[in-house]
Amino acid sequence: MTIEIADVQALEAQYVLQTYRRSPVTFVRGDGVRLYDADGREYLDLLSGIGVASLGHAHPALAKAIAEQARTLIHTSNLFFHPLQGQLAERLAKLSGLSRAFFCNSGTEAVEACLKFARRYWYTRGEPRSEFIALDDSFHGRTFGSLSVTSDEHYRTPFEPLLPRVRFVPRNDSGALLTAVSNGTAAIIAEPIQGEGGVHLLTSEFAGAIMEACRRTGALLIADEVQSGLGRTGVPFHSNALGLTPHLMSLGKALGGGVPIGAALIGDDVARTISFGDHGSTYGGNLLACRAALCVLDELTGGLIAQIGRLGRLIEQRLSVMAASHEIVKEVRGAGLIWGIELKRDATPVVPAALSKGVVVNRTAGTVVRLLPPLVITPADLEEGLSRLDAALSAVEAEGEKR
Ligand code: PLP
């Protein structure tokens, strides 16, 4: 079947709610770190569907697991036991140190669950605390609870009023955090690396202040690992690398390798306060999603995570050279396989320029080009992808000079 991009665009323009500004490319096939468009053109994927396709595309073991499960049983609802949810919860507990899992379908749902469980904890203790503390430049999702702890006014304003009693403090400002936290704080929520906000890392000093704030007031810590977790930085969860010991953790994106699944991981103290009926989801953790996630975890813990450190050093070296050779680059920052290239100007033109050179990246926070390559990328493909990106930056610079 030949696919005409003009037909695809016309149909979407007429029938799909216009909430996404899409790049004019229709990917129809993937293979490892490569994507192919409707014209058969090849691209190196340095974004993995925004950090989802950690195993790359059409991964043989994942494809086999999903196909087998689809032929056997896809969904039965949470009214019944099923053979995979407990197995997945056990694997996540062993990886994270958090004893229980609640399964849902996306990152924002995982955050919603964490916020609700934090409130439930304080309610059960007879001390109903409602305040949440979040960070400037945070992104936790688009549903009402998650949006309430997301700082960007552009996302928030049209939907106000949001949850009351949310306070934002500047990232890495320990003093501001310790001043803001109080005995009314239900939880502090933080991304160990802020992804959408422009790839900003938390310092270990600030992580220490978060732990101190929790100790002083009893506030819970929710680590939002939707983007930074599951091997992306060379460890299972980046919060642990920072010395954070969260009471709750939200996961999504890479967990199902592309099959939608999210999870809230919950420590014992909070888990004990949750009762039947407190939360739920029709699809959450169904057989297909759990099967995919088990396969992803097999791959991650079977050697994939161990090689991220080496790839991270390579990307860092290569990006530092790129930063020095392009006048428009202000700074590069990241860890493992999550990196941001901050420009001195709007980064929007880099995306089409990169596509025309055959590499997929995205722009976030206005001025930042974000890289989230599949964790299976080889050093040679990473080099090749970054060379294409280098050429795209040169093209954008040349275009800027012409104007
Ligand atoms: N939390 C973080 C840290 C994220 O990066 C995202 C998405 O980018 C979300 C939550 C929301 O996830 P989803 O888009 O799956 O709802």
Short mmCIF file of C-alpha atoms in Angstrom, two decimals, residues 10-279:
data_model
loop_
_atom_site.label_atom_id
_atom_site.label_comp_id
_atom_site.label_asym_id
_atom_site.label_seq_id
_atom_site.Cartn_x
_atom_site.Cartn_y
_atom_site.Cartn_z
CA ALA A 10 -5.53 16.26 4.73
CA LEU A 11 -7.37 13.52 6.63
CA GLU A 12 -5.78 14.51 9.94
CA ALA A 13 -6.44 18.19 9.29
CA GLN A 14 -10.12 17.42 8.87
CA TYR A 15 -10.72 14.85 11.59
CA VAL A 16 -7.98 14.85 14.22
CA LEU A 17 -8.25 17.44 16.98
CA GLN A 18 -5.48 19.90 16.27
CA THR A 19 -3.49 19.78 19.50
CA TYR A 20 -0.16 18.78 17.94
CA ARG A 21 2.01 20.77 15.55
CA ARG A 22 3.51 17.87 13.62
CA SER A 23 6.61 17.77 11.44
CA PRO A 24 5.63 16.94 7.85
CA VAL A 25 7.01 13.40 7.88
CA THR A 26 5.09 10.12 7.98
CA PHE A 27 7.12 7.27 9.42
CA VAL A 28 5.85 3.92 8.26
CA ARG A 29 8.51 1.49 9.45
CA GLY A 30 11.30 1.18 11.98
CA ASP A 31 14.26 -1.12 12.46
CA GLY A 32 16.50 -0.68 15.48
CA VAL A 33 17.59 2.95 15.64
CA ARG A 34 16.38 3.64 12.11
CA LEU A 35 13.04 4.98 10.92
CA TYR A 36 11.77 4.99 7.34
CA ASP A 37 9.27 7.45 5.92
CA ALA A 38 6.54 6.88 3.35
CA ASP A 39 9.01 7.62 0.55
CA GLY A 40 11.46 5.01 1.85
CA ARG A 41 13.89 7.62 3.21
CA GLU A 42 16.01 6.50 6.17
CA TYR A 43 16.47 8.51 9.39
CA LEU A 44 18.56 7.90 12.50
CA ASP A 45 16.27 8.20 15.47
CA LEU A 46 17.92 10.20 18.28
CA LEU A 47 14.58 10.76 20.03
CA SER A 48 12.96 7.30 20.31
CA GLY A 49 9.43 8.65 20.31
CA ILE A 50 10.33 11.00 23.22
CA GLY A 51 12.18 8.43 25.27
CA VAL A 52 9.75 5.56 24.73
CA ALA A 53 11.36 3.20 22.22
CA SER A 54 14.38 2.43 24.41
CA LEU A 55 14.83 -0.91 22.67
CA GLY A 56 14.62 0.81 19.29
CA HIS A 57 12.00 -0.08 16.71
CA ALA A 58 10.67 -3.51 15.82
CA HIS A 59 12.88 -5.12 18.47
CA PRO A 60 12.65 -8.87 17.73
CA ALA A 61 12.15 -10.04 21.34
CA LEU A 62 9.59 -7.34 22.09
CA ALA A 63 7.71 -7.94 18.83
CA LYS A 64 7.64 -11.68 19.57
CA ALA A 65 6.42 -11.19 23.15
CA ILE A 66 3.65 -8.80 22.10
CA ALA A 67 2.53 -11.04 19.22
CA GLU A 68 2.46 -14.14 21.44
CA GLN A 69 0.50 -12.32 24.12
CA ALA A 70 -1.94 -10.90 21.56
CA ARG A 71 -2.61 -14.40 20.29
CA THR A 72 -3.16 -15.64 23.85
CA LEU A 73 -5.03 -12.96 25.82
CA ILE A 74 -4.79 -9.18 25.67
CA HIS A 75 -7.07 -7.88 28.38
CA THR A 76 -9.31 -9.07 31.16
CA SER A 77 -9.60 -5.92 33.38
CA ASN A 78 -8.55 -5.53 36.98
CA LEU A 79 -11.56 -7.48 38.23
CA PHE A 80 -9.49 -10.66 37.94
CA PHE A 81 -6.03 -11.90 38.82
CA HIS A 82 -3.69 -12.33 35.90
CA PRO A 83 -0.38 -14.08 35.67
CA LEU A 84 1.83 -11.11 34.74
CA GLN A 85 1.01 -8.10 36.97
CA GLY A 86 2.53 -9.61 40.10
CA GLN A 87 5.66 -10.62 38.19
CA LEU A 88 6.11 -7.12 36.83
CA ALA A 89 5.43 -5.52 40.21
CA GLU A 90 8.03 -7.82 41.80
CA ARG A 91 10.64 -6.89 39.19
CA LEU A 92 10.00 -3.17 39.68
CA ALA A 93 10.11 -3.54 43.47
CA LYS A 94 13.48 -5.27 43.28
CA LEU A 95 14.85 -2.59 40.94
CA SER A 96 13.54 0.41 42.86
CA GLY A 97 13.36 -0.65 46.50
CA LEU A 98 9.73 0.54 46.56
CA SER A 99 7.60 -2.35 47.64
CA ARG A 100 4.42 -2.09 45.56
CA ALA A 101 3.23 -1.02 42.11
CA PHE A 102 0.00 0.45 40.80
CA PHE A 103 -0.33 0.14 37.03
CA CYS A 104 -1.86 2.67 34.67
CA ASN A 105 -1.43 3.67 31.03
CA SER A 106 0.75 6.77 30.81
CA GLY A 107 3.16 9.05 32.61
CA THR A 108 0.56 11.59 33.61
CA GLU A 109 -1.61 8.86 35.11
CA ALA A 110 1.36 7.60 37.11
CA VAL A 111 1.89 11.12 38.48
CA GLU A 112 -1.85 11.48 39.26
CA ALA A 113 -1.69 8.21 41.18
CA CYS A 114 1.35 9.40 43.19
CA LEU A 115 -0.37 12.71 44.06
CA LYS A 116 -3.52 10.89 45.17
CA PHE A 117 -1.59 8.35 47.21
CA ALA A 118 0.33 11.15 48.94
CA ARG A 119 -2.94 12.84 49.90
CA ARG A 120 -4.37 9.49 51.02
CA TYR A 121 -1.36 8.87 53.26
CA TRP A 122 -1.94 12.10 55.17
CA TYR A 123 -5.69 11.59 55.29
CA THR A 124 -5.23 8.14 56.84
CA ARG A 125 -2.85 9.59 59.41
CA GLY A 126 -5.61 11.98 60.48
CA GLU A 127 -3.56 14.98 59.41
CA PRO A 128 -4.93 15.87 56.01
CA ARG A 129 -2.13 17.79 54.30
CA SER A 130 -2.90 19.14 50.86
CA GLU A 131 0.13 21.16 49.77
CA PHE A 132 2.52 20.06 47.07
CA ILE A 133 5.91 21.60 46.34
CA ALA A 134 7.17 21.39 42.76
CA LEU A 135 10.07 22.98 40.88
CA ASP A 136 10.26 25.77 38.35
CA ASP A 137 10.60 24.34 34.81
CA SER A 138 8.87 21.12 35.89
CA PHE A 139 6.75 19.02 33.58
CA HIS A 140 4.63 16.24 35.02
CA GLY A 141 1.85 15.81 32.46
CA ARG A 142 -1.37 17.32 31.21
CA THR A 143 -4.17 15.96 33.38
CA PHE A 144 -5.42 18.24 36.13
CA GLY A 145 -3.29 16.97 39.02
CA SER A 146 -0.13 16.64 36.95
CA LEU A 147 -0.75 19.99 35.29
CA SER A 148 -1.13 21.58 38.72
CA VAL A 149 2.48 20.63 39.55
CA THR A 150 3.74 21.60 36.08
CA SER A 151 5.19 25.10 36.11
CA ASP A 152 4.75 26.31 32.52
CA GLU A 153 2.11 29.07 32.45
CA HIS A 154 1.43 28.39 28.80
CA TYR A 155 0.15 24.90 29.66
CA ARG A 156 -1.61 25.98 32.87
CA THR A 157 -3.38 29.27 32.31
CA PRO A 158 -6.23 28.21 29.95
CA PHE A 159 -7.26 25.47 32.39
CA GLU A 160 -7.23 27.28 35.72
CA PRO A 161 -8.26 26.93 38.46
CA LEU A 162 -5.97 23.97 39.03
CA LEU A 163 -5.23 22.23 42.35
CA PRO A 164 -4.85 24.82 45.10
CA ARG A 165 -1.80 24.98 47.39
CA VAL A 166 0.93 24.12 44.92
CA ARG A 167 4.15 26.08 45.46
CA PHE A 168 6.99 26.25 42.96
CA VAL A 169 10.59 26.77 44.00
CA PRO A 170 13.62 27.38 41.78
CA ARG A 171 15.54 24.25 40.81
CA ASN A 172 18.74 23.74 42.80
CA ASP A 173 17.88 26.49 45.30
CA SER A 174 18.19 24.60 48.57
CA GLY A 175 17.40 27.66 50.69
CA ALA A 176 14.16 28.35 48.81
CA LEU A 177 13.08 24.74 49.17
CA LEU A 178 13.81 24.58 52.88
CA THR A 179 11.93 27.84 53.39
CA ALA A 180 8.91 26.71 51.37
CA VAL A 181 8.44 23.28 52.95
CA SER A 182 6.27 23.12 56.05
CA ASN A 183 4.24 20.77 58.18
CA GLY A 184 1.40 21.35 55.69
CA THR A 185 3.40 19.89 52.80
CA ALA A 186 1.99 16.56 51.65
CA ALA A 187 4.76 15.92 49.15
CA ILE A 188 7.62 17.37 47.18
CA ILE A 189 7.58 16.29 43.55
CA ALA A 190 10.67 16.50 41.34
CA GLU A 191 12.08 15.09 38.12
CA PRO A 192 15.66 13.92 38.83
CA ILE A 193 16.46 15.37 35.40
CA GLN A 194 13.97 17.88 34.06
CA GLY A 195 13.27 16.72 30.52
CA GLU A 196 10.58 18.88 28.93
CA GLY A 197 11.81 21.90 30.89
CA GLY A 198 15.06 21.87 28.89
CA VAL A 199 17.19 18.96 30.22
CA HIS A 200 18.24 20.43 33.56
CA LEU A 201 20.03 18.28 36.12
CA LEU A 202 19.43 18.48 39.84
CA THR A 203 22.62 18.93 41.83
CA SER A 204 23.43 16.44 44.56
CA GLU A 205 23.50 19.32 47.03
CA PHE A 206 19.88 20.11 46.10
CA ALA A 207 19.00 16.42 46.32
CA GLY A 208 20.40 16.55 49.87
CA ALA A 209 18.17 19.53 50.61
CA ILE A 210 15.13 17.63 49.33
CA MET A 211 15.92 14.76 51.69
CA GLU A 212 16.47 17.23 54.55
CA ALA A 213 13.13 18.95 53.80
CA CYS A 214 11.37 15.57 53.93
CA ARG A 215 13.11 14.62 57.18
CA ARG A 216 12.26 17.90 58.86
CA THR A 217 8.56 17.98 58.01
CA GLY A 218 7.58 14.41 57.17
CA ALA A 219 6.71 15.51 53.61
CA LEU A 220 6.78 12.65 51.14
CA LEU A 221 9.04 12.67 48.09
CA ILE A 222 7.64 11.81 44.68
CA ALA A 223 10.38 11.18 42.12
CA ASP A 224 8.98 11.58 38.63
CA GLU A 225 11.17 9.17 36.67
CA VAL A 226 8.88 9.04 33.63
CA GLN A 227 11.65 10.42 31.41
CA SER A 228 14.84 9.95 33.43
CA GLY A 229 14.20 6.41 34.69
CA LEU A 230 14.60 2.87 33.41
CA GLY A 231 18.23 2.99 32.41
CA ARG A 232 18.30 6.29 30.54
CA THR A 233 21.24 7.58 32.61
CA GLY A 234 23.03 4.25 33.05
CA VAL A 235 21.34 3.34 36.34
CA PRO A 236 17.83 1.94 36.82
CA PHE A 237 16.54 5.24 38.29
CA HIS A 238 18.34 8.56 38.28
CA SER A 239 16.95 9.52 41.72
CA ASN A 240 19.14 6.83 43.28
CA ALA A 241 22.22 8.23 41.53
CA LEU A 242 21.46 11.56 43.22
CA GLY A 243 21.09 9.97 46.64
CA LEU A 244 17.31 10.48 46.74
CA THR A 245 15.17 7.85 48.42
CA PRO A 246 11.65 8.60 47.21
CA HIS A 247 8.49 7.37 48.91
CA LEU A 248 6.72 7.29 45.54
CA MET A 249 7.94 7.09 41.97
CA SER A 250 6.16 7.62 38.66
CA LEU A 251 7.16 5.63 35.58
CA GLY A 252 5.92 5.60 32.01
CA LYS A 253 7.47 6.14 28.58
CA ALA A 254 10.14 3.41 28.22
CA LEU A 255 8.38 0.91 30.48
CA GLY A 256 6.40 -0.73 27.67
CA GLY A 257 8.86 0.03 24.87
CA GLY A 258 5.96 1.68 23.00
CA VAL A 259 3.02 -0.28 24.41
CA PRO A 260 1.23 2.20 26.69
CA ILE A 261 1.84 1.44 30.37
CA GLY A 262 2.66 3.59 33.38
CA ALA A 263 3.32 2.69 36.98
CA ALA A 264 3.30 4.38 40.35
CA LEU A 265 5.76 2.68 42.69
CA ILE A 266 4.91 2.99 46.35
CA GLY A 267 6.94 2.43 49.51
CA ASP A 268 5.55 0.48 52.46
CA ASP A 269 4.54 3.43 54.64
CA VAL A 270 2.32 4.89 51.95
CA ALA A 271 1.11 1.54 50.58
CA ARG A 272 -0.25 0.60 54.00
CA THR A 273 -2.62 3.59 53.88
CA ILE A 274 -4.28 2.69 50.55
CA SER A 275 -7.54 0.79 50.58
CA PHE A 276 -9.58 -1.14 48.02
CA GLY A 277 -11.29 1.27 45.65
CA ASP A 278 -9.00 4.24 46.36
CA HIS A 279 -7.76 4.23 42.79
#
